[in-house]
């Protein structure tokens, strides 16, 4: 089994400092939603986000949704051959049980994530499906204790998904940025042992994840 | 260049016969939307859709969104190496110009599609990006005039994406079902020349599309 971690992911609730901004208030009124428990989303809160610290990496829950779907609808995920975690920009760690079937509909995903921020876990009748805890990427990595820690970034050594999946060790961790633009921050860079670049220009996170999982499946399924 | 067509896709406006159903009225009131120009979406209109003809293939605009994104964010699409069309369950044909950058945010995609149903085209300053016309799959195929017409279905000959992309002719058309469950209808089956199955169980359309495009890229990019 290998592990994919979406790191520094653009998933957070609306920060309190934005709660009085006009675009946030208008959104909350329109959808009758509680501001303090609403995902920050730059397609709605763009006006409020202008000038926000680290703006380019924030408010893109759609990226997390798309990327998780590209992993969690794969045969490898269904058959417990990969595990996936989301590390958020605020150092929460979300663990996703391989029995989880994430909603494809965005508004249901949004509702699920807002519930997760509130209750810290999503349960079915018999088990915990999704869990969130305040932690850090380094703590998660220590817990997984992988054979190697690989980061995918345009700044890494050139390779292909095919070569990469043939050379990774059994218990590897692969880190993919869960944000729109920019590079890993210094803390993440310190954790990564080897960086690879799998395309000249930067690819969307969901594309990276789906190609990675597909090539990995080719090495484990006949 | 080869062509991908999402066929019998679950993309339509709310049919007039459902416009008085409670779940539709509640949705329209909540979001202040005009019922006659709102996408049918089973995550909101499930109650109204019960018993609707061909129910299993309808009201899943999220499937069309996810699948288009998995194609239209690929290097092959950006570099005009593939073209993509959506054939809807009501025989509309949507053409997507390769300069189109589809919104990743679902509510923006929804707005775009609702505008498309209304105006029949989406333009930028200099060109038509997306166009919709009442037509049929067979008319579209006649216009493309492909060297071969391939359908991907669990009922086809077993192959892999790798084998398939190595054997397809330059100007091929590949048909992927743009719906949740079920098989191609008889009309589509008549059009398909060869059917292939690329997995034992049925895979989500977005997964099929992204794997297909990726393997195709490997045959054209070094």
mmCIF file of C-alpha atoms in Angstrom, chain B:
data_model
loop_
_atom_site.group_PDB
_atom_site.id
_atom_site.type_symbol
_atom_site.label_atom_id
_atom_site.label_comp_id
_atom_site.label_asym_id
_atom_site.label_seq_id
_atom_site.Cartn_x
_atom_site.Cartn_y
_atom_site.Cartn_z
ATOM 1 C CA UNK B 1 -6.286 14.414 -33.535
ATOM 2 C CA UNK B 2 -8.851 12.052 -32.101
ATOM 3 C CA UNK B 3 -12.321 12.747 -30.804
ATOM 4 C CA UNK B 4 -14.014 11.900 -27.526
ATOM 5 C CA UNK B 5 -17.781 12.070 -27.374
ATOM 6 C CA UNK B 6 -19.625 11.838 -24.074
ATOM 7 C CA UNK B 7 -22.801 10.154 -25.212
ATOM 8 C CA UNK B 8 -26.348 10.141 -23.832
ATOM 9 C CA UNK B 9 -25.058 12.545 -21.200
ATOM 10 C CA UNK B 10 -27.151 13.331 -18.116
ATOM 11 C CA UNK B 11 -27.401 17.036 -18.909
ATOM 12 C CA UNK B 12 -30.780 18.671 -19.367
ATOM 13 C CA UNK B 13 -33.022 21.379 -18.009
ATOM 14 C CA UNK B 14 -35.799 20.458 -15.570
ATOM 15 C CA UNK B 15 -38.522 18.943 -17.777
ATOM 16 C CA UNK B 16 -41.800 20.893 -17.683
ATOM 17 C CA UNK B 17 -43.624 17.816 -16.360
ATOM 18 C CA UNK B 18 -41.618 18.158 -13.105
ATOM 19 C CA UNK B 19 -41.951 21.916 -12.709
ATOM 20 C CA UNK B 20 -44.766 21.705 -10.184
ATOM 21 C CA UNK B 21 -43.176 19.074 -7.982
ATOM 22 C CA UNK B 22 -42.536 20.130 -4.413
ATOM 23 C CA UNK B 23 -38.757 19.464 -4.472
ATOM 24 C CA UNK B 24 -38.393 21.527 -7.652
ATOM 25 C CA UNK B 25 -40.491 24.404 -6.301
ATOM 26 C CA UNK B 26 -38.552 24.386 -3.025
ATOM 27 C CA UNK B 27 -35.229 24.450 -4.887
ATOM 28 C CA UNK B 28 -36.338 27.271 -7.138
ATOM 29 C CA UNK B 29 -37.548 29.308 -4.167
ATOM 30 C CA UNK B 30 -34.411 28.671 -2.114
ATOM 31 C CA UNK B 31 -32.024 29.702 -4.891
ATOM 32 C CA UNK B 32 -34.322 32.223 -6.569
ATOM 33 C CA UNK B 33 -33.914 30.400 -9.871
ATOM 34 C CA UNK B 34 -36.184 30.223 -12.876
ATOM 35 C CA UNK B 35 -37.365 26.594 -13.035
ATOM 36 C CA UNK B 36 -37.570 26.516 -16.808
ATOM 37 C CA UNK B 37 -33.878 27.379 -17.078
ATOM 38 C CA UNK B 38 -32.416 25.247 -14.287
ATOM 39 C CA UNK B 39 -30.361 22.076 -14.780
ATOM 40 C CA UNK B 40 -32.036 18.891 -13.617
ATOM 41 C CA UNK B 41 -29.919 17.611 -10.752
ATOM 42 C CA UNK B 42 -30.801 14.484 -8.851
ATOM 43 C CA UNK B 43 -28.922 15.685 -5.768
ATOM 44 C CA UNK B 44 -31.619 18.398 -5.472
ATOM 45 C CA UNK B 45 -34.557 17.049 -7.451
ATOM 46 C CA UNK B 46 -34.413 13.414 -6.446
ATOM 47 C CA UNK B 47 -37.974 13.431 -5.141
ATOM 48 C CA UNK B 48 -39.347 14.836 -8.368
ATOM 49 C CA UNK B 49 -37.349 12.410 -10.504
ATOM 50 C CA UNK B 50 -38.822 9.246 -8.978
ATOM 51 C CA UNK B 51 -40.437 7.282 -11.768
ATOM 52 C CA UNK B 52 -39.186 9.627 -14.502
ATOM 53 C CA UNK B 53 -38.618 7.786 -17.786
ATOM 54 C CA UNK B 54 -35.045 6.533 -18.075
ATOM 55 C CA UNK B 55 -34.436 7.954 -14.583
ATOM 56 C CA UNK B 56 -31.087 6.228 -14.080
ATOM 57 C CA UNK B 57 -29.476 8.132 -16.928
ATOM 58 C CA UNK B 58 -30.773 11.583 -16.028
ATOM 59 C CA UNK B 59 -30.042 14.576 -13.802
ATOM 60 C CA UNK B 60 -26.300 14.126 -13.273
ATOM 61 C CA UNK B 61 -24.666 17.324 -14.557
ATOM 62 C CA UNK B 62 -21.852 16.662 -12.062
ATOM 63 C CA UNK B 63 -20.794 13.628 -14.131
ATOM 64 C CA UNK B 64 -20.550 15.781 -17.255
ATOM 65 C CA UNK B 65 -18.615 18.424 -15.316
ATOM 66 C CA UNK B 66 -16.107 15.965 -13.827
ATOM 67 C CA UNK B 67 -15.581 14.146 -17.105
ATOM 68 C CA UNK B 68 -15.119 17.303 -19.137
ATOM 69 C CA UNK B 69 -12.625 18.600 -16.583
ATOM 70 C CA UNK B 70 -10.619 15.389 -16.777
ATOM 71 C CA UNK B 71 -10.314 15.933 -20.539
ATOM 72 C CA UNK B 72 -10.202 19.715 -20.830
ATOM 73 C CA UNK B 73 -7.412 20.271 -18.280
ATOM 74 C CA UNK B 74 -5.035 17.877 -20.070
ATOM 75 C CA UNK B 75 -1.965 18.870 -22.092
ATOM 76 C CA UNK B 76 -3.458 17.003 -25.093
ATOM 77 C CA UNK B 77 -6.550 19.216 -25.015
ATOM 78 C CA UNK B 78 -4.525 22.414 -24.551
ATOM 79 C CA UNK B 79 -2.401 21.443 -27.544
ATOM 80 C CA UNK B 80 -5.349 20.596 -29.816
ATOM 81 C CA UNK B 81 -4.527 16.892 -29.961
ATOM 82 C CA UNK B 82 -8.034 15.828 -28.953
ATOM 83 C CA UNK B 83 -11.428 17.338 -29.519
ATOM 84 C CA UNK B 84 -14.434 16.778 -27.297
ATOM 85 C CA UNK B 85 -18.187 16.841 -27.754
ATOM 86 C CA UNK B 86 -21.074 16.226 -25.396
ATOM 87 C CA UNK B 87 -24.091 14.442 -26.806
ATOM 88 C CA UNK B 88 -26.976 14.866 -24.359
ATOM 89 C CA UNK B 89 -29.788 12.512 -23.521
ATOM 90 C CA UNK B 90 -32.087 14.822 -25.519
ATOM 91 C CA UNK B 91 -29.909 14.755 -28.636
ATOM 92 C CA UNK B 92 -28.295 18.141 -28.255
ATOM 93 C CA UNK B 93 -24.682 18.332 -29.356
ATOM 94 C CA UNK B 94 -22.297 20.570 -27.406
ATOM 95 C CA UNK B 95 -19.035 21.476 -29.149
ATOM 96 C CA UNK B 96 -16.173 22.700 -26.994
ATOM 97 C CA UNK B 97 -13.473 24.846 -28.551
ATOM 98 C CA UNK B 98 -9.991 23.848 -27.332
ATOM 99 C CA UNK B 99 -9.399 27.383 -26.067
ATOM 100 C CA UNK B 100 -12.170 26.885 -23.505
ATOM 101 C CA UNK B 101 -11.103 26.822 -19.861
ATOM 102 C CA UNK B 102 -14.056 25.303 -18.052
ATOM 103 C CA UNK B 103 -14.773 26.479 -14.505
ATOM 104 C CA UNK B 104 -13.684 24.003 -11.845
ATOM 105 C CA UNK B 105 -16.239 25.395 -9.463
ATOM 106 C CA UNK B 106 -19.471 23.450 -9.957
ATOM 107 C CA UNK B 107 -21.847 26.371 -9.465
ATOM 108 C CA UNK B 108 -20.023 28.289 -12.195
ATOM 109 C CA UNK B 109 -20.230 25.294 -14.518
ATOM 110 C CA UNK B 110 -23.926 25.057 -13.742
ATOM 111 C CA UNK B 111 -24.401 28.742 -14.574
ATOM 112 C CA UNK B 112 -22.454 28.306 -17.795
ATOM 113 C CA UNK B 113 -24.538 25.336 -18.910
ATOM 114 C CA UNK B 114 -27.804 27.101 -18.036
ATOM 115 C CA UNK B 115 -26.656 30.062 -20.127
ATOM 116 C CA UNK B 116 -25.764 27.656 -22.933
ATOM 117 C CA UNK B 117 -29.242 26.095 -22.919
ATOM 118 C CA UNK B 118 -30.668 29.614 -23.143
ATOM 119 C CA UNK B 119 -28.387 31.278 -25.691
ATOM 120 C CA UNK B 120 -26.973 28.215 -27.499
ATOM 121 C CA UNK B 121 -23.470 29.621 -27.443
ATOM 122 C CA UNK B 122 -20.810 30.974 -25.104
ATOM 123 C CA UNK B 123 -18.455 33.475 -26.661
ATOM 124 C CA UNK B 124 -15.240 35.133 -25.628
ATOM 125 C CA UNK B 125 -14.240 38.438 -27.205
ATOM 126 C CA UNK B 126 -12.814 36.811 -30.277
ATOM 127 C CA UNK B 127 -14.435 33.401 -30.743
ATOM 128 C CA UNK B 128 -17.214 30.977 -29.926
ATOM 129 C CA UNK B 129 -16.037 28.777 -27.050
ATOM 130 C CA UNK B 130 -19.014 26.480 -26.542
ATOM 131 C CA UNK B 131 -21.925 25.858 -28.840
ATOM 132 C CA UNK B 132 -25.086 23.772 -28.538
ATOM 133 C CA UNK B 133 -27.358 22.583 -31.310
ATOM 134 C CA UNK B 134 -30.284 20.253 -31.642
ATOM 135 C CA UNK B 135 -28.900 17.394 -33.674
ATOM 136 C CA UNK B 136 -28.147 13.730 -33.058
ATOM 137 C CA UNK B 137 -25.189 11.484 -32.406
ATOM 138 C CA UNK B 138 -25.355 10.077 -35.938
ATOM 139 C CA UNK B 139 -25.351 13.560 -37.491
ATOM 140 C CA UNK B 140 -22.346 14.530 -35.386
ATOM 141 C CA UNK B 141 -20.512 11.378 -36.422
ATOM 142 C CA UNK B 142 -21.280 12.057 -40.099
ATOM 143 C CA UNK B 143 -19.808 15.519 -39.723
ATOM 144 C CA UNK B 144 -16.633 14.261 -38.045
ATOM 145 C CA UNK B 145 -16.362 11.416 -40.547
ATOM 146 C CA UNK B 146 -13.980 9.359 -38.402
ATOM 147 C CA UNK B 147 -11.813 6.413 -39.497
ATOM 148 C CA UNK B 148 -13.374 4.291 -36.783
ATOM 149 C CA UNK B 149 -16.031 4.544 -34.085
ATOM 150 C CA UNK B 150 -15.211 2.893 -30.788
ATOM 151 C CA UNK B 151 -17.476 2.540 -27.768
ATOM 152 C CA UNK B 152 -16.182 1.901 -24.254
ATOM 153 C CA UNK B 153 -18.488 -0.415 -22.338
ATOM 154 C CA UNK B 154 -18.138 -3.319 -19.922
ATOM 155 C CA UNK B 155 -19.870 -5.406 -22.626
ATOM 156 C CA UNK B 156 -17.037 -4.932 -25.158
ATOM 157 C CA UNK B 157 -13.895 -6.925 -25.978
ATOM 158 C CA UNK B 158 -11.386 -6.828 -23.171
ATOM 159 C CA UNK B 159 -8.426 -4.524 -23.684
ATOM 160 C CA UNK B 160 -6.362 -1.940 -21.811
ATOM 161 C CA UNK B 161 -6.113 1.819 -22.348
ATOM 162 C CA UNK B 162 -2.510 1.276 -23.394
ATOM 163 C CA UNK B 163 -3.362 -1.281 -26.090
ATOM 164 C CA UNK B 164 -6.346 0.725 -27.239
ATOM 165 C CA UNK B 165 -4.452 3.982 -27.722
ATOM 166 C CA UNK B 166 -1.683 2.172 -29.598
ATOM 167 C CA UNK B 167 -4.073 0.572 -32.039
ATOM 168 C CA UNK B 168 -6.542 3.371 -32.749
ATOM 169 C CA UNK B 169 -6.369 5.107 -36.070
ATOM 170 C CA UNK B 170 -5.391 8.764 -36.403
ATOM 171 C CA UNK B 171 -8.923 10.037 -36.826
ATOM 172 C CA UNK B 172 -10.886 7.882 -34.371
ATOM 173 C CA UNK B 173 -13.980 8.677 -32.377
ATOM 174 C CA UNK B 174 -14.236 7.209 -28.887
ATOM 175 C CA UNK B 175 -17.637 7.150 -27.197
ATOM 176 C CA UNK B 176 -17.919 7.225 -23.409
ATOM 177 C CA UNK B 177 -21.258 7.095 -21.610
ATOM 178 C CA UNK B 178 -21.956 10.429 -19.891
ATOM 179 C CA UNK B 179 -24.306 8.872 -17.372
ATOM 180 C CA UNK B 180 -24.214 7.134 -14.006
ATOM 181 C CA UNK B 181 -25.418 3.618 -14.696
ATOM 182 C CA UNK B 182 -26.683 1.399 -17.468
ATOM 183 C CA UNK B 183 -25.513 0.742 -21.003
ATOM 184 C CA UNK B 184 -25.601 2.595 -24.313
ATOM 185 C CA UNK B 185 -29.047 2.671 -25.885
ATOM 186 C CA UNK B 186 -29.807 0.830 -29.128
ATOM 187 C CA UNK B 187 -29.305 3.874 -31.325
ATOM 188 C CA UNK B 188 -25.815 4.440 -29.931
ATOM 189 C CA UNK B 189 -25.014 0.738 -30.242
ATOM 190 C CA UNK B 190 -25.906 0.833 -33.922
ATOM 191 C CA UNK B 191 -23.423 3.644 -34.474
ATOM 192 C CA UNK B 192 -20.523 1.983 -32.640
ATOM 193 C CA UNK B 193 -18.301 -0.175 -34.865
ATOM 194 C CA UNK B 194 -16.178 -1.778 -32.144
ATOM 195 C CA UNK B 195 -16.787 -2.018 -28.427
ATOM 196 C CA UNK B 196 -14.021 -2.360 -25.877
ATOM 197 C CA UNK B 197 -14.079 -3.004 -22.152
ATOM 198 C CA UNK B 198 -11.152 -1.566 -20.230
ATOM 199 C CA UNK B 199 -12.059 -2.889 -16.819
ATOM 200 C CA UNK B 200 -13.966 -5.811 -15.313
ATOM 201 C CA UNK B 201 -16.347 -3.612 -13.403
ATOM 202 C CA UNK B 202 -17.720 -0.343 -14.682
ATOM 203 C CA UNK B 203 -15.529 2.697 -14.062
ATOM 204 C CA UNK B 204 -16.746 6.247 -13.560
ATOM 205 C CA UNK B 205 -16.818 8.273 -16.794
ATOM 206 C CA UNK B 206 -14.285 10.809 -15.469
ATOM 207 C CA UNK B 207 -11.826 8.038 -14.669
ATOM 208 C CA UNK B 208 -12.249 6.465 -18.105
ATOM 209 C CA UNK B 209 -11.731 9.806 -19.821
ATOM 210 C CA UNK B 210 -8.670 10.804 -17.825
ATOM 211 C CA UNK B 211 -6.961 7.435 -18.308
ATOM 212 C CA UNK B 212 -7.744 7.409 -22.011
ATOM 213 C CA UNK B 213 -6.366 10.912 -22.561
ATOM 214 C CA UNK B 214 -3.260 10.140 -20.530
ATOM 215 C CA UNK B 215 -2.423 6.993 -22.516
ATOM 216 C CA UNK B 216 -3.122 8.834 -25.735
ATOM 217 C CA UNK B 217 -0.697 11.576 -24.694
ATOM 218 C CA UNK B 218 1.982 8.934 -24.184
ATOM 219 C CA UNK B 219 1.630 7.935 -27.841
ATOM 220 C CA UNK B 220 1.963 11.502 -29.164
ATOM 221 C CA UNK B 221 4.292 13.330 -26.759
ATOM 222 C CA UNK B 222 7.827 12.083 -26.250
#
